[in-house]
Structure formats: structure tokens, C-alpha cells
PDB file of C-alpha atoms in Angstrom:
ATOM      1  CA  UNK A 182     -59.531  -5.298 -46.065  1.00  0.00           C
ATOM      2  CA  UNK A 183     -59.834  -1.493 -46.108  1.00  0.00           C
ATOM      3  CA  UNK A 184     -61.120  -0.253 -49.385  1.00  0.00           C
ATOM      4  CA  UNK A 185     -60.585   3.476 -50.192  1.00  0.00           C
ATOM      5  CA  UNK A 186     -63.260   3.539 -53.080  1.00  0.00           C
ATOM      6  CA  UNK A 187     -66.502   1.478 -53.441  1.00  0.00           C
ATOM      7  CA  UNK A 188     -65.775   0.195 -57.203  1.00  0.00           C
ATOM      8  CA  UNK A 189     -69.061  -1.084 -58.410  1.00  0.00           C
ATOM      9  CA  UNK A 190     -67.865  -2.388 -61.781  1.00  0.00           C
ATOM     10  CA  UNK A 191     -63.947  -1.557 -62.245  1.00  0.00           C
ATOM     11  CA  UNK A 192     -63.210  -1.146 -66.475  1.00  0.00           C
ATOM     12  CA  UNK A 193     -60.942  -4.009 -65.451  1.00  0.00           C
ATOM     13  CA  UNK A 194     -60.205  -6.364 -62.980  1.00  0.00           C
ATOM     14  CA  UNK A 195     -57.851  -9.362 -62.585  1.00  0.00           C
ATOM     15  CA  UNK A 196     -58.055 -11.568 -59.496  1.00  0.00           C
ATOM     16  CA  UNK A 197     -54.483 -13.766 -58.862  1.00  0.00           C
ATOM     17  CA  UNK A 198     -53.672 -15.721 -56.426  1.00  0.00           C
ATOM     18  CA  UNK A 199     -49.898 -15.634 -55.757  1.00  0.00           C
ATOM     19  CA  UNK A 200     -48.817 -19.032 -53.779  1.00  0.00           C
ATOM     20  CA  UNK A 201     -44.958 -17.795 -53.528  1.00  0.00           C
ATOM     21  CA  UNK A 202     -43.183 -14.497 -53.311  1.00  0.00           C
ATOM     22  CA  UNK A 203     -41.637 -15.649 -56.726  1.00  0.00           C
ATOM     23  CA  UNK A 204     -44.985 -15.359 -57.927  1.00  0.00           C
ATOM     24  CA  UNK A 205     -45.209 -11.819 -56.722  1.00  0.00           C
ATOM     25  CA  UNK A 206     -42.577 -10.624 -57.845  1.00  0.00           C
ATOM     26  CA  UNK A 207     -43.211 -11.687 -61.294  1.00  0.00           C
ATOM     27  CA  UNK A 208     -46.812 -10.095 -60.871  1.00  0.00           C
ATOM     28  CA  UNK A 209     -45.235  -7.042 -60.495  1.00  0.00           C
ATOM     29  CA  UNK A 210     -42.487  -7.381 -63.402  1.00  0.00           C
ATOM     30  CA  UNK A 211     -45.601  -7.318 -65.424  1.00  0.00           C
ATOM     31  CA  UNK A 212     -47.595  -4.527 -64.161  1.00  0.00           C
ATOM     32  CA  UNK A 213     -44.087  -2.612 -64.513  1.00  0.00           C
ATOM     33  CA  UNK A 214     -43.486  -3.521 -68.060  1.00  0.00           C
ATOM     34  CA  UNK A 215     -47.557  -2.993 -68.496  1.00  0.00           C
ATOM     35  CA  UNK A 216     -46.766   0.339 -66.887  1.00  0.00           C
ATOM     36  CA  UNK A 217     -43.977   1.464 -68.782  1.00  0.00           C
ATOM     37  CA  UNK A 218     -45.757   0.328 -71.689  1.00  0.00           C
ATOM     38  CA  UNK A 219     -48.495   2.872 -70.903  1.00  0.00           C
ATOM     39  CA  UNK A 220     -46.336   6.028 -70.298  1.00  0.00           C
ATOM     40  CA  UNK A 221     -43.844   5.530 -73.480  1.00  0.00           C
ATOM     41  CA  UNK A 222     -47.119   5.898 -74.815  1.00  0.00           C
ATOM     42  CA  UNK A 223     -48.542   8.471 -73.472  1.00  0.00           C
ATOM     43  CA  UNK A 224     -45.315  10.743 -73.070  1.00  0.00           C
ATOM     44  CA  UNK A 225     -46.096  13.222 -69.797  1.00  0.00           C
ATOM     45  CA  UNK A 226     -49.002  10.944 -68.592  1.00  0.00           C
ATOM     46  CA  UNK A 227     -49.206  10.401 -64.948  1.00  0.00           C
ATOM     47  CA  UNK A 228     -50.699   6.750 -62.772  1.00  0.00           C
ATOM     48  CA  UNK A 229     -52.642   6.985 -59.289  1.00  0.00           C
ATOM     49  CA  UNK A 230     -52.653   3.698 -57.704  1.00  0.00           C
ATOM     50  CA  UNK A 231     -53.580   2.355 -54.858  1.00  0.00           C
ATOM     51  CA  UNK A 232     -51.984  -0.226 -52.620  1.00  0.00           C
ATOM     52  CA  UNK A 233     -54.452  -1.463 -49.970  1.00  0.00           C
ATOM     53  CA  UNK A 234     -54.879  -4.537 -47.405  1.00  0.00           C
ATOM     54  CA  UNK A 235     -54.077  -5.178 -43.479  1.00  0.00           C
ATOM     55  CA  UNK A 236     -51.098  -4.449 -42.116  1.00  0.00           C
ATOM     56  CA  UNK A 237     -48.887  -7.379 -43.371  1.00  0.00           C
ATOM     57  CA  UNK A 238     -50.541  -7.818 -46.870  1.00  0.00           C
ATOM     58  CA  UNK A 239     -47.495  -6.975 -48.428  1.00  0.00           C
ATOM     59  CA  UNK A 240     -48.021  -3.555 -49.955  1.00  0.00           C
ATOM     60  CA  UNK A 241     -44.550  -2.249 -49.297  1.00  0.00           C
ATOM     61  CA  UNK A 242     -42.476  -5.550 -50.828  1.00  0.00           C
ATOM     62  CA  UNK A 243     -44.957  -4.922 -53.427  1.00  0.00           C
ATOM     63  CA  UNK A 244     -44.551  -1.797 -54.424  1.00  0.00           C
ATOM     64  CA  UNK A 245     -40.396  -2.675 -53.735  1.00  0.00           C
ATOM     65  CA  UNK A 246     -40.576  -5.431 -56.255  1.00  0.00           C
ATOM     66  CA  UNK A 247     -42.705  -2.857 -58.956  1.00  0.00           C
ATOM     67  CA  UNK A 248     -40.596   0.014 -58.497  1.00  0.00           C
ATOM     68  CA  UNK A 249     -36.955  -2.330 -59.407  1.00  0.00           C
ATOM     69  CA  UNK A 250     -38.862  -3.877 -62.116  1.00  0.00           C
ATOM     70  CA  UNK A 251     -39.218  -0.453 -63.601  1.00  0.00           C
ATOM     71  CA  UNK A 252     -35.590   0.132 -63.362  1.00  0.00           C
ATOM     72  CA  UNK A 253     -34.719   2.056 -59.993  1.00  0.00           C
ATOM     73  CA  UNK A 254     -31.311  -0.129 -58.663  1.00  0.00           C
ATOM     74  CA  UNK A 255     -30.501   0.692 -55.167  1.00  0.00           C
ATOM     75  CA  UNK A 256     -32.664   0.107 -52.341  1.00  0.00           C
ATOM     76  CA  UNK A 257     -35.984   0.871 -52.205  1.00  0.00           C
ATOM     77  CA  UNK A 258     -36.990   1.959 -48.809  1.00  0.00           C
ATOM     78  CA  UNK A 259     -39.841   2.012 -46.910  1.00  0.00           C
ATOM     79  CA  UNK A 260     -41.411   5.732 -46.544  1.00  0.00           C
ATOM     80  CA  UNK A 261     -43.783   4.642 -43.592  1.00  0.00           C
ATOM     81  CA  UNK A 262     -41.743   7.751 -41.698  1.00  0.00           C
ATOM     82  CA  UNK A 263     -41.043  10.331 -44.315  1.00  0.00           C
ATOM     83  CA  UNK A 264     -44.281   9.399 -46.079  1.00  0.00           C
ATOM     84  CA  UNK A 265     -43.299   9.314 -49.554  1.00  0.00           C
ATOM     85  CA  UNK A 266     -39.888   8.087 -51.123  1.00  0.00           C
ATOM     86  CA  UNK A 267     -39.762   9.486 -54.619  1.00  0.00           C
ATOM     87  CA  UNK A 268     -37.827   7.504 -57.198  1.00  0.00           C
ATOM     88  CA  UNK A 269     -36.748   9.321 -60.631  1.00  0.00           C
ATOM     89  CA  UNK A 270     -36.489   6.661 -63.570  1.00  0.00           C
ATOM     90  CA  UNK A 271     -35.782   6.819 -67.074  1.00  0.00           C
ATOM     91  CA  UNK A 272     -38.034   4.914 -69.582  1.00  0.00           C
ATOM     92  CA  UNK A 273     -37.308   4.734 -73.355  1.00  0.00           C
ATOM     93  CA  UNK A 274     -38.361   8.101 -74.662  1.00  0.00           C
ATOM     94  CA  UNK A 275     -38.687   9.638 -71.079  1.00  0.00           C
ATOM     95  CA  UNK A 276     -37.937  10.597 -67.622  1.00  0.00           C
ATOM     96  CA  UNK A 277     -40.625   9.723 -64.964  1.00  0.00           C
ATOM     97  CA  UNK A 278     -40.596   9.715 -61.317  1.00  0.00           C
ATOM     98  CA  UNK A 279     -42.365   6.926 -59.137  1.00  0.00           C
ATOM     99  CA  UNK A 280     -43.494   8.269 -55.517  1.00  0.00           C
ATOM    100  CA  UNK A 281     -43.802   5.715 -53.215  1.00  0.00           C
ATOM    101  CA  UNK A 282     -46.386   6.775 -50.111  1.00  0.00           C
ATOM    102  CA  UNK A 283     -47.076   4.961 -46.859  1.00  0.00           C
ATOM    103  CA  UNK A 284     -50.033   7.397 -44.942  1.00  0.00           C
ATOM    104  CA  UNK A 285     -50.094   4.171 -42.571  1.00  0.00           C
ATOM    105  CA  UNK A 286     -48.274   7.100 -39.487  1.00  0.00           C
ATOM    106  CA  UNK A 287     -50.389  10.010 -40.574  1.00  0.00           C
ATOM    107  CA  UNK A 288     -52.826  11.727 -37.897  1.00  0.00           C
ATOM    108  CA  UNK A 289     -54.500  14.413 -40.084  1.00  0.00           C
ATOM    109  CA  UNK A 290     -56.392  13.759 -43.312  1.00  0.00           C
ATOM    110  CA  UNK A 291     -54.930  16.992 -44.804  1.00  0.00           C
ATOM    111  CA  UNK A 292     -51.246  16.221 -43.624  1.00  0.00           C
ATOM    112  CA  UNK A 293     -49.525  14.979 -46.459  1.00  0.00           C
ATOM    113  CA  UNK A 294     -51.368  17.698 -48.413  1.00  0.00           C
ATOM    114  CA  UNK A 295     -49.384  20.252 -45.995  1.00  0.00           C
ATOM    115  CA  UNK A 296     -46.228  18.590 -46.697  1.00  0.00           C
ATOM    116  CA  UNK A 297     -46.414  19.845 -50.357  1.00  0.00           C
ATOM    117  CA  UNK A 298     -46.938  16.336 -51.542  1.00  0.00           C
ATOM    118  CA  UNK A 299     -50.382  17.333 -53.919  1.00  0.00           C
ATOM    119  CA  UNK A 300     -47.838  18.385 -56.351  1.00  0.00           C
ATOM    120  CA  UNK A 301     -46.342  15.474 -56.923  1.00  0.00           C
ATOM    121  CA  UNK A 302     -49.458  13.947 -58.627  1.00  0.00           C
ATOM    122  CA  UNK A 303     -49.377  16.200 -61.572  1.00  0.00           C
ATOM    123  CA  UNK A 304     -45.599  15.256 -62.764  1.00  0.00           C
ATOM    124  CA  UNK A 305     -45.084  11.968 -65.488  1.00  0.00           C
ATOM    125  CA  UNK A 306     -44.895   8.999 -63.849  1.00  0.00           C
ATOM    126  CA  UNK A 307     -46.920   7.008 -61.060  1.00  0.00           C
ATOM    127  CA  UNK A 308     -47.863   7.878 -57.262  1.00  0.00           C
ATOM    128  CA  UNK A 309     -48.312   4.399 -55.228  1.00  0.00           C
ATOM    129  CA  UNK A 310     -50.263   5.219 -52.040  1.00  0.00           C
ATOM    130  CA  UNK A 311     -49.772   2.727 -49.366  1.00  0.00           C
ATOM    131  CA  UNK A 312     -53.183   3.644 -46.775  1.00  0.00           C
ATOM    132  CA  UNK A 313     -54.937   5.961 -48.986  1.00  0.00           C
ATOM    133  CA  UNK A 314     -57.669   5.569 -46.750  1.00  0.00           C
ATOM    134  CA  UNK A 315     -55.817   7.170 -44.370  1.00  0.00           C
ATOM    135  CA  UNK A 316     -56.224  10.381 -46.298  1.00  0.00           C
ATOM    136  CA  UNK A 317     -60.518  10.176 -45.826  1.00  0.00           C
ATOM    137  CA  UNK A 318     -60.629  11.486 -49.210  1.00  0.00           C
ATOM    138  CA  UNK A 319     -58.811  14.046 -49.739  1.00  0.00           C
ATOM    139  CA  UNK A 320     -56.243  12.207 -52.651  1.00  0.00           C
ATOM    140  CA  UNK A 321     -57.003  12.494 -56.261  1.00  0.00           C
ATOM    141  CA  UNK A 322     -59.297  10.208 -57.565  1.00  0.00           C
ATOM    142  CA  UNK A 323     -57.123   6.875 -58.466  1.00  0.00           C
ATOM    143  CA  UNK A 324     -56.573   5.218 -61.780  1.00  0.00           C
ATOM    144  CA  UNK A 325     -55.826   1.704 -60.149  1.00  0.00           C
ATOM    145  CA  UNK A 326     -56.435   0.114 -56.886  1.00  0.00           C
ATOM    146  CA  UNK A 327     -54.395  -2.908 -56.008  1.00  0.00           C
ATOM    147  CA  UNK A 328     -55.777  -5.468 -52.910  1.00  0.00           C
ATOM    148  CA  UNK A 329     -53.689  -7.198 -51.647  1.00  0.00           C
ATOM    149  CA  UNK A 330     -54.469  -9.814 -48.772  1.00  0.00           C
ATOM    150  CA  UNK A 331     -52.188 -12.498 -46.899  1.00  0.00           C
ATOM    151  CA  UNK A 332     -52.613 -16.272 -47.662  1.00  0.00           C
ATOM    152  CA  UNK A 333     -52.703 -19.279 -44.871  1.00  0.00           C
ATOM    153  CA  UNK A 334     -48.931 -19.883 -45.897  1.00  0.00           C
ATOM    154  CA  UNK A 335     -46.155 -15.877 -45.438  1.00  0.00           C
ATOM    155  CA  UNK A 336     -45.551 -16.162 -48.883  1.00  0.00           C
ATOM    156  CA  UNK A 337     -48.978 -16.559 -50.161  1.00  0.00           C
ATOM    157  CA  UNK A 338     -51.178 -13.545 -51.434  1.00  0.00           C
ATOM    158  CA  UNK A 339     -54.198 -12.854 -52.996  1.00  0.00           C
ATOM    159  CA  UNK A 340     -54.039  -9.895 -55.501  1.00  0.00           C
ATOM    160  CA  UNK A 341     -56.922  -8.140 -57.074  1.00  0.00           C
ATOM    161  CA  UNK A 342     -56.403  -5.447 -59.727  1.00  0.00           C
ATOM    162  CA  UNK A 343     -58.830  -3.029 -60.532  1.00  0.00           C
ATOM    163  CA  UNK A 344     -58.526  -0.028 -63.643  1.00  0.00           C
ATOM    164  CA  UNK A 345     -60.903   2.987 -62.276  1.00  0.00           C
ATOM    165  CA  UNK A 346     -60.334   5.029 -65.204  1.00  0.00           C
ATOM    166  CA  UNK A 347     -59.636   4.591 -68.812  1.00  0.00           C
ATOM    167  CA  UNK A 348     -56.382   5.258 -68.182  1.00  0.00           C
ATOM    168  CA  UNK A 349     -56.013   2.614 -65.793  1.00  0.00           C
ATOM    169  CA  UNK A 350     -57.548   0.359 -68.053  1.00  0.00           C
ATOM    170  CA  UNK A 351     -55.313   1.414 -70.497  1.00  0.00           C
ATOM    171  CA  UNK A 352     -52.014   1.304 -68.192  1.00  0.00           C
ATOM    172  CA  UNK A 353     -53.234  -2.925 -67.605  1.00  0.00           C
ATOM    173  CA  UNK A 354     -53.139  -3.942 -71.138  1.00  0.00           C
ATOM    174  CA  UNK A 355     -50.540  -5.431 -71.206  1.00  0.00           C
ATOM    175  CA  UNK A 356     -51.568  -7.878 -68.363  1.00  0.00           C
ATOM    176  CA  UNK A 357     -54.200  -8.748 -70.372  1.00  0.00           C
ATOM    177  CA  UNK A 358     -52.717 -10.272 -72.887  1.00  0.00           C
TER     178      UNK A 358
END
């Protein structure tokens, strides 16, 4: 599994093993509400995270079943050709936008910095980077890295979560519990 940071002792870190999609999905109902929890709190506060593993890990139903659970109801699509998707939400006291970025098709490092997507990691909400490693560095530093890694069985997955920062750490709380 491709890692995009070496994370010697994360502030946090939960290891799940999800044996149905069910499971996942409920994972990331959590995270969402754990989320959401985190930026009511922190009005204007703004998420990196990470969504890494082989190609068929399940990164993009991932982030698909995290970004509904926050509240977006149409479709969420894929941006493994436009490179990010952005999704504007409203939370209880706030509005906050959730990009959703696949750098899976990207040929330069510095490309999605040339699209004008840098700016996007300075507004409230979350960026969820599908391939950061794609990048080679040249991201922000990230708040949360998510693993993600297929089981023997389609449906099964391994999950590990890390918190980077504090405010990672602070964002899984509500997991912890």
C-alpha cells in the first residue's frame, strides 16, 4: 500500500476491519458525524485527509459514503478526470465545502497546483485526496491519513486511521468514544 507520509507514531490511530460494505459505510457515518463535530466547533477550520491503498481499495466509495453522510444528496461522482469534485454543505452553524480529489490520472507533481486547486485548502471544510502520493510532495501537510486495503472477500476492507496533527486528533474524537 502506497503511503504518502512515514507516520512514526500518529496522535491517533484506529485499526478496523470492515467484513461488509454495510460496515463501511457505517465507518464513515461516524467519521462524518466525528467530522462535523470538529468544524461546528471550530467555525472556519479546515481537514486534510488522505485516502490511500491499491487501486481497488475502495477510496472513492469511501469517500462517496463520507461525503452523503455529511449531508451532500445527489450523486457523488468520481473526479478521477476533472481531479477534484467540490461539494458545498451546510453544517449547523456553517457552510463548508468538501473537495473530493483523485491525482490517480495526473502526470506532473505540480499539476493540480496549476489548476488553481492550492486554494482550495485554505477555505472551511475538508480536502479528501485520493493518490496524494501522486503529488511527490508538493500537498499541504495532512491532518489525517486513511488506509484502506481490500479483504479476501469484495466487500471486505481493512481501514486504518491515523490523526497527524492535533487537529486531526481532534477531528477523531468522536470515534473514540
Amino acid at each position: 500500500m502506497a503511503q504518502t507520509q512515514a507516520i512514526q507514531s500518529p496522535l491517533t490511530a484506529i485499526d478496523l476491519y470492515c467484513r461488509q460494505e454495510a460496515d463501511t459505510a457505517s465507518l464513515a457515518k461516524q467519521l462524518a458525524a466525528s467530522f462535523e463535530h470538529f468544524l461546528n466547533q471550530q467555525s472556519g477550520s479546515h481537514l486534510n485527509i488522505s485516502l490511500e491503498g491499491d487501486l481497488g481499495a475502495g477510496k472513492t466509495t469511501f469517500a462517496r459514503y463520507l461525503i452523503q453522510a455529511m449531508g451532500h444528496e445527489g450523486k457523488v461522482k468520481s473526479p478521477t478526470y476533472t481531479l477534484c469534485e467540490p461539494y458545498p454543505l451546510q453544517l449547523k452553524d456553517q457552510a463548508i465545502t468538501v473537495h473530493h480529489f483523485d491525482l490517480y490520472r495526473m502526470r506532473d507533481p505540480l499539476e493540480w497546483q496549476e489548476a488553481g486547486f492550492a486554494e482550495h485548502f485554505d477555505v472551511p471544510g475538508i480536502c479528501l485526496i485520493e493518490w496524494p502520493e501522486k503529488a511527490e510532495g508538493t500537498l499541504p501537510g495532512f491532518d489525517i491519513q486513511i488506509q484502506l486495503a481490500a479483504g479476501a472477500d469484495e466487500n471486505e476492507r481493512a481501514i486504518k486511521i491515523n490523526a497527524i496533527t492535533e487537529s486531526g486528533k481532534m477531528a477523531l474524537q468522536e470515534i473514540q468514544q
